[in-house]
CSV table of C-alpha atoms and ligand atoms in Angstrom, one decimal:
chain,number,residue,atom,x,y,z
A,1,MET,CA,-18.4,-13.3,-1.1
A,2,ARG,CA,-21.8,-14.1,0.4
A,3,VAL,CA,-24.3,-11.5,1.6
A,4,ARG,CA,-28.0,-11.6,2.1
A,5,ASN,CA,-30.1,-10.4,-0.8
A,6,ILE,CA,-30.7,-6.6,-0.4
A,7,PRO,CA,-34.1,-5.8,-1.9
A,8,TRP,CA,-33.4,-2.1,-2.1
A,9,ALA,CA,-30.1,-2.5,-4.0
A,10,LYS,CA,-31.3,-2.2,-7.6
A,11,ASP,CA,-33.3,1.0,-6.9
A,12,TYR,CA,-30.6,2.5,-4.6
A,13,LEU,CA,-27.5,2.1,-6.9
A,14,PRO,CA,-28.5,4.5,-9.7
A,15,THR,CA,-29.2,7.3,-7.1
A,16,GLN,CA,-25.5,7.3,-6.1
A,17,PRO,CA,-23.2,9.9,-7.6
A,18,SER,CA,-20.2,7.4,-7.8
A,19,PHE,CA,-22.3,4.9,-9.6
A,20,VAL,CA,-22.2,4.3,-13.4
A,21,THR,CA,-25.3,2.7,-14.8
A,22,ASP,CA,-24.1,2.4,-18.3
A,23,PRO,CA,-20.3,2.2,-18.6
A,24,LYS,CA,-20.5,2.0,-22.4
A,25,GLU,CA,-21.3,5.7,-22.4
A,26,LEU,CA,-17.9,6.5,-20.9
A,27,LYS,CA,-15.8,4.3,-23.3
A,28,GLY,CA,-12.6,6.1,-24.2
A,29,GLN,CA,-13.4,9.0,-21.8
A,30,TRP,CA,-12.8,7.6,-18.3
A,31,LYS,CA,-9.6,9.5,-17.7
A,32,GLU,CA,-11.2,12.8,-18.7
A,33,LYS,CA,-14.2,12.0,-16.5
A,34,LEU,CA,-12.1,11.1,-13.5
A,35,GLY,CA,-9.6,13.9,-14.1
A,36,CYS,CA,-6.6,11.6,-14.0
A,37,GLU,CA,-3.7,10.4,-16.2
A,38,THR,CA,-3.4,7.0,-14.6
A,39,LEU,CA,-6.4,4.7,-14.5
A,40,HIS,CA,-6.8,1.8,-12.1
A,41,VAL,CA,-9.6,-0.8,-12.3
A,42,GLU,CA,-10.4,-3.3,-9.7
A,43,ILE,CA,-12.4,-6.3,-10.9
A,44,GLY,CA,-14.5,-8.1,-8.2
A,45,SER,CA,-14.4,-5.2,-5.7
A,46,GLY,CA,-16.7,-6.8,-3.1
A,47,LYS,CA,-17.8,-4.2,-0.6
A,48,GLY,CA,-15.3,-1.7,-2.0
A,49,ASP,CA,-12.8,-1.4,0.8
A,50,TYR,CA,-9.8,-1.5,-1.4
A,51,TRP,CA,-11.3,0.8,-4.0
A,52,LYS,CA,-12.3,3.3,-1.4
A,53,GLN,CA,-9.0,3.3,0.5
A,54,MET,CA,-6.8,3.4,-2.6
A,55,SER,CA,-8.8,6.2,-4.2
A,56,GLU,CA,-8.2,8.2,-1.0
A,57,MET,CA,-4.5,7.3,-0.7
A,58,TYR,CA,-3.9,8.2,-4.4
A,59,PRO,CA,-6.3,11.0,-5.2
A,60,GLU,CA,-4.4,12.0,-8.4
A,61,LYS,CA,-5.2,8.6,-9.9
A,62,GLY,CA,-8.6,7.4,-11.2
A,63,TRP,CA,-10.2,4.3,-9.6
A,64,ILE,CA,-13.0,2.2,-11.0
A,65,GLY,CA,-14.5,-0.6,-9.0
A,66,ILE,CA,-16.4,-3.4,-10.7
A,67,GLU,CA,-18.7,-5.8,-8.7
A,68,LYS,CA,-21.3,-8.0,-10.4
A,69,ASN,CA,-23.4,-8.7,-7.3
A,70,ALA,CA,-26.0,-5.9,-6.8
A,71,SER,CA,-26.4,-6.4,-3.0
A,72,ILE,CA,-22.6,-6.3,-2.5
A,73,ALA,CA,-22.3,-3.3,-4.8
A,74,ALA,CA,-25.0,-1.5,-2.8
A,75,LEU,CA,-22.9,-2.1,0.4
A,76,ALA,CA,-19.9,-0.6,-1.4
A,77,MET,CA,-21.9,2.5,-2.4
A,78,LYS,CA,-23.3,2.9,1.2
A,79,LYS,CA,-19.7,3.2,2.4
A,80,VAL,CA,-19.1,6.3,0.2
A,81,GLU,CA,-22.6,7.7,0.3
A,82,ASP,CA,-21.7,10.9,2.1
A,83,ASP,CA,-18.2,11.1,0.6
A,84,PHE,CA,-18.3,11.8,-3.1
A,85,LYS,CA,-14.9,11.9,-4.7
A,86,GLU,CA,-14.2,13.0,-8.3
A,87,ASN,CA,-11.5,10.3,-8.9
A,88,ARG,CA,-13.6,7.2,-8.3
A,89,LEU,CA,-16.6,5.4,-9.9
A,90,PHE,CA,-18.3,2.1,-9.4
A,91,ILE,CA,-19.9,-0.4,-11.9
A,92,ASN,CA,-22.3,-3.2,-11.0
A,93,LEU,CA,-22.0,-5.5,-13.9
A,94,ASP,CA,-20.2,-8.7,-14.9
A,95,ALA,CA,-16.6,-8.1,-16.1
A,96,LYS,CA,-17.1,-10.5,-19.0
A,97,ASP,CA,-18.2,-7.4,-21.0
A,98,LEU,CA,-15.2,-5.3,-20.1
A,99,GLU,CA,-14.4,-4.7,-23.8
A,100,GLU,CA,-17.7,-2.9,-24.3
A,101,TRP,CA,-16.8,-0.3,-21.6
A,102,PHE,CA,-13.1,0.4,-22.2
A,103,GLU,CA,-11.2,1.4,-25.2
A,104,GLU,CA,-8.0,-0.4,-26.2
A,105,LYS,CA,-5.1,0.8,-24.1
A,106,GLU,CA,-7.3,2.9,-21.8
A,107,LEU,CA,-6.3,1.1,-18.6
A,108,ASP,CA,-3.0,1.5,-16.7
A,109,VAL,CA,-3.5,-1.0,-13.9
A,110,ILE,CA,-5.9,-3.9,-13.4
A,111,HIS,CA,-6.3,-5.2,-9.8
A,112,LEU,CA,-7.6,-8.7,-9.0
A,113,ASN,CA,-8.0,-9.0,-5.3
A,114,PHE,CA,-9.1,-12.3,-3.8
A,115,SER,CA,-10.9,-13.4,-6.9
A,116,ASP,CA,-13.3,-16.4,-6.6
A,117,PRO,CA,-11.1,-19.5,-7.1
A,118,TRP,CA,-13.7,-21.6,-8.9
A,119,PRO,CA,-12.0,-24.8,-8.0
A,120,LYS,CA,-13.9,-27.1,-10.3
A,121,LYS,CA,-12.5,-27.6,-13.7
A,122,ARG,CA,-15.8,-27.1,-15.4
A,123,ASN,CA,-16.0,-23.5,-13.9
A,124,MET,CA,-12.4,-22.6,-15.0
A,125,LYS,CA,-13.6,-20.1,-17.5
A,126,ARG,CA,-15.1,-18.0,-14.8
A,127,ARG,CA,-11.7,-17.4,-13.1
A,128,LEU,CA,-10.7,-13.8,-13.6
A,129,SER,CA,-7.3,-15.0,-14.6
A,130,HIS,CA,-8.5,-17.5,-17.2
A,131,HIS,CA,-6.7,-16.8,-20.5
A,132,SER,CA,-9.9,-15.5,-22.1
A,133,PHE,CA,-10.0,-12.7,-19.6
A,134,LEU,CA,-6.2,-12.2,-19.8
A,135,ASN,CA,-6.5,-11.7,-23.6
A,136,VAL,CA,-9.0,-8.9,-23.0
A,137,TYR,CA,-6.9,-7.3,-20.3
A,138,LYS,CA,-4.0,-7.3,-22.6
A,139,LYS,CA,-5.9,-5.3,-25.2
A,140,LEU,CA,-7.3,-2.8,-22.7
A,141,LEU,CA,-4.0,-2.1,-20.9
A,142,THR,CA,-1.6,0.6,-22.1
A,143,ASP,CA,1.8,-0.7,-23.4
A,144,ASP,CA,3.3,0.0,-20.0
A,145,GLY,CA,0.2,-1.4,-18.1
A,146,ARG,CA,0.2,-3.8,-15.2
A,147,ILE,CA,-2.0,-6.5,-13.7
A,148,ILE,CA,-1.7,-6.9,-9.9
A,149,MET,CA,-3.2,-9.9,-8.3
A,150,LYS,CA,-3.5,-10.8,-4.6
A,151,THR,CA,-4.9,-14.0,-3.3
A,152,ASP,CA,-4.7,-16.4,-0.3
A,153,ASN,CA,-5.5,-19.3,-2.6
A,154,THR,CA,-2.5,-21.5,-3.5
A,155,LYS,CA,-4.2,-23.4,-6.3
A,156,LEU,CA,-5.5,-20.2,-7.9
A,157,PHE,CA,-2.1,-18.5,-7.7
A,158,GLU,CA,-0.4,-21.5,-9.3
A,159,TYR,CA,-3.0,-21.7,-12.0
A,160,SER,CA,-2.7,-17.9,-12.6
A,161,ILE,CA,1.0,-17.9,-13.0
A,162,ILE,CA,0.8,-20.4,-15.8
A,163,GLU,CA,-2.1,-18.6,-17.5
A,164,PHE,CA,-0.3,-15.3,-17.4
A,165,GLN,CA,2.9,-16.9,-18.8
A,166,ASN,CA,1.0,-18.6,-21.6
A,167,SER,CA,-0.8,-15.4,-22.5
A,168,GLY,CA,2.5,-13.6,-23.0
A,169,PHE,CA,2.6,-11.6,-19.7
A,170,ILE,CA,5.9,-11.1,-17.9
A,171,LEU,CA,6.1,-11.7,-14.2
A,172,GLU,CA,7.7,-8.6,-12.7
A,173,GLU,CA,7.2,-9.0,-8.9
A,174,VAL,CA,6.2,-12.0,-6.9
A,175,TYR,CA,5.5,-12.4,-3.2
A,176,LEU,CA,4.6,-15.7,-1.4
A,177,ASP,CA,4.0,-13.8,1.9
A,178,PHE,CA,3.3,-10.2,0.9
A,179,ARG,CA,2.2,-9.1,4.4
A,180,LYS,CA,5.3,-10.5,6.1
A,181,GLU,CA,6.7,-7.0,5.7
A,182,GLU,CA,4.9,-3.7,6.1
A,183,HIS,CA,3.3,-2.5,2.9
A,184,PRO,CA,1.7,0.8,3.7
A,185,GLU,CA,1.6,1.7,0.0
A,186,ASP,CA,-1.0,-0.9,-0.6
A,187,ALA,CA,-4.5,-1.0,1.1
A,188,ILE,CA,-5.7,-4.2,2.8
A,189,THR,CA,-8.9,-5.6,1.3
A,190,GLU,CA,-11.7,-7.0,3.4
A,191,TYR,CA,-10.8,-10.6,2.5
A,192,GLU,CA,-7.1,-9.9,3.0
A,193,SER,CA,-7.7,-8.7,6.6
A,194,LYS,CA,-9.5,-12.0,7.4
A,195,PHE,CA,-6.7,-14.1,6.1
A,196,MET,CA,-4.1,-12.0,7.9
A,197,LYS,CA,-5.9,-12.5,11.2
A,198,LYS,CA,-5.7,-16.2,10.6
A,199,ASN,CA,-2.0,-15.8,9.8
A,200,GLN,CA,-2.4,-17.1,6.3
A,201,PRO,CA,0.2,-15.9,3.8
A,202,ILE,CA,-0.9,-13.5,1.1
A,203,TYR,CA,0.4,-14.2,-2.5
A,204,ARG,CA,0.9,-11.3,-4.8
A,205,GLY,CA,2.1,-11.0,-8.4
A,206,VAL,CA,2.6,-8.1,-10.7
A,207,TRP,CA,2.6,-8.7,-14.4
A,208,LYS,CA,3.4,-6.5,-17.4
A,209,LYS,CA,2.6,-7.0,-21.1
B,301,SAH,N1,-11.9,-7.9,-3.6
B,301,SAH,C1,-12.7,-8.1,-2.4
B,301,SAH,C2,-13.8,-9.2,-2.6
B,301,SAH,C3,-13.3,-10.6,-3.0
B,301,SAH,S1,-14.6,-11.7,-3.3
B,301,SAH,C4,-11.8,-8.4,-1.2
B,301,SAH,O1,-10.6,-8.7,-1.5
B,301,SAH,O2,-12.3,-8.3,-0.1
B,301,SAH,C5,-14.7,-11.7,-5.1
B,301,SAH,C6,-15.7,-10.8,-5.6
B,301,SAH,O3,-15.6,-10.8,-7.0
B,301,SAH,C7,-17.2,-11.2,-5.3
B,301,SAH,O4,-17.9,-10.2,-4.6
B,301,SAH,C8,-17.8,-11.5,-6.7
B,301,SAH,O5,-19.1,-11.2,-6.8
B,301,SAH,C9,-16.9,-10.7,-7.6
B,301,SAH,N2,-16.8,-11.2,-9.0
B,301,SAH,C10,-16.5,-12.4,-9.3
B,301,SAH,N3,-16.5,-12.6,-10.7
B,301,SAH,C11,-16.8,-11.3,-11.2
B,301,SAH,C12,-17.0,-10.8,-12.5
B,301,SAH,N4,-16.9,-11.6,-13.6
B,301,SAH,N5,-17.4,-9.5,-12.6
B,301,SAH,C13,-17.5,-8.7,-11.5
B,301,SAH,N6,-17.4,-9.1,-10.3
B,301,SAH,C14,-17.0,-10.4,-10.1
């Protein structure tokens, strides 16, 4: 996702009640903090559309958005500036440090929505479905946890299916055209709506441990 550099982002973020400056401080305590039994984490939230909508559709669940780009994170925080909700928090850091913020088996669902495809082989490690990430997700998920991925990118989806398989995950649901039918239970992300307007199919997979 590209946005112009927002010079006020870094000062603005810590002033927001939904913003977590140091997620290490909440390690092992997220569910208590969010007042929930089921914890969802979205990695690469962009401007936060999915995180915002889903936290409002499922207020009994906890929702954490993670976005590494400060300017983009600031746009997400702007969207909820006047709308604080107890069940959602946002982190502006790189998900490579996920293990420092979450305890083993603390997460119920991890969402990967329209993750950067990183098409060049030399950048493969940055893909959020690279096995190094999957091994961390596996530790942090509960025994009954799920990873849900949506993408428009055929190559990334093909790559991810193999990575999940080789990391010991079980494919539970797969869609090659998720939005062909109505899915009111699942919010449409910003990227997703762009691809839907262009009539591109949306791929979706659900994996369990
Ligand atoms: N989920 C949104 C945005 C998709 S673009 C949507 O569907 O509309 C992917 C986003 O992931 C970008 O904003 C990028 O900055 C973020 N991202 C990529 N790698 C990340 C990482 N390691 N940690 C946190 N965010 C990451």
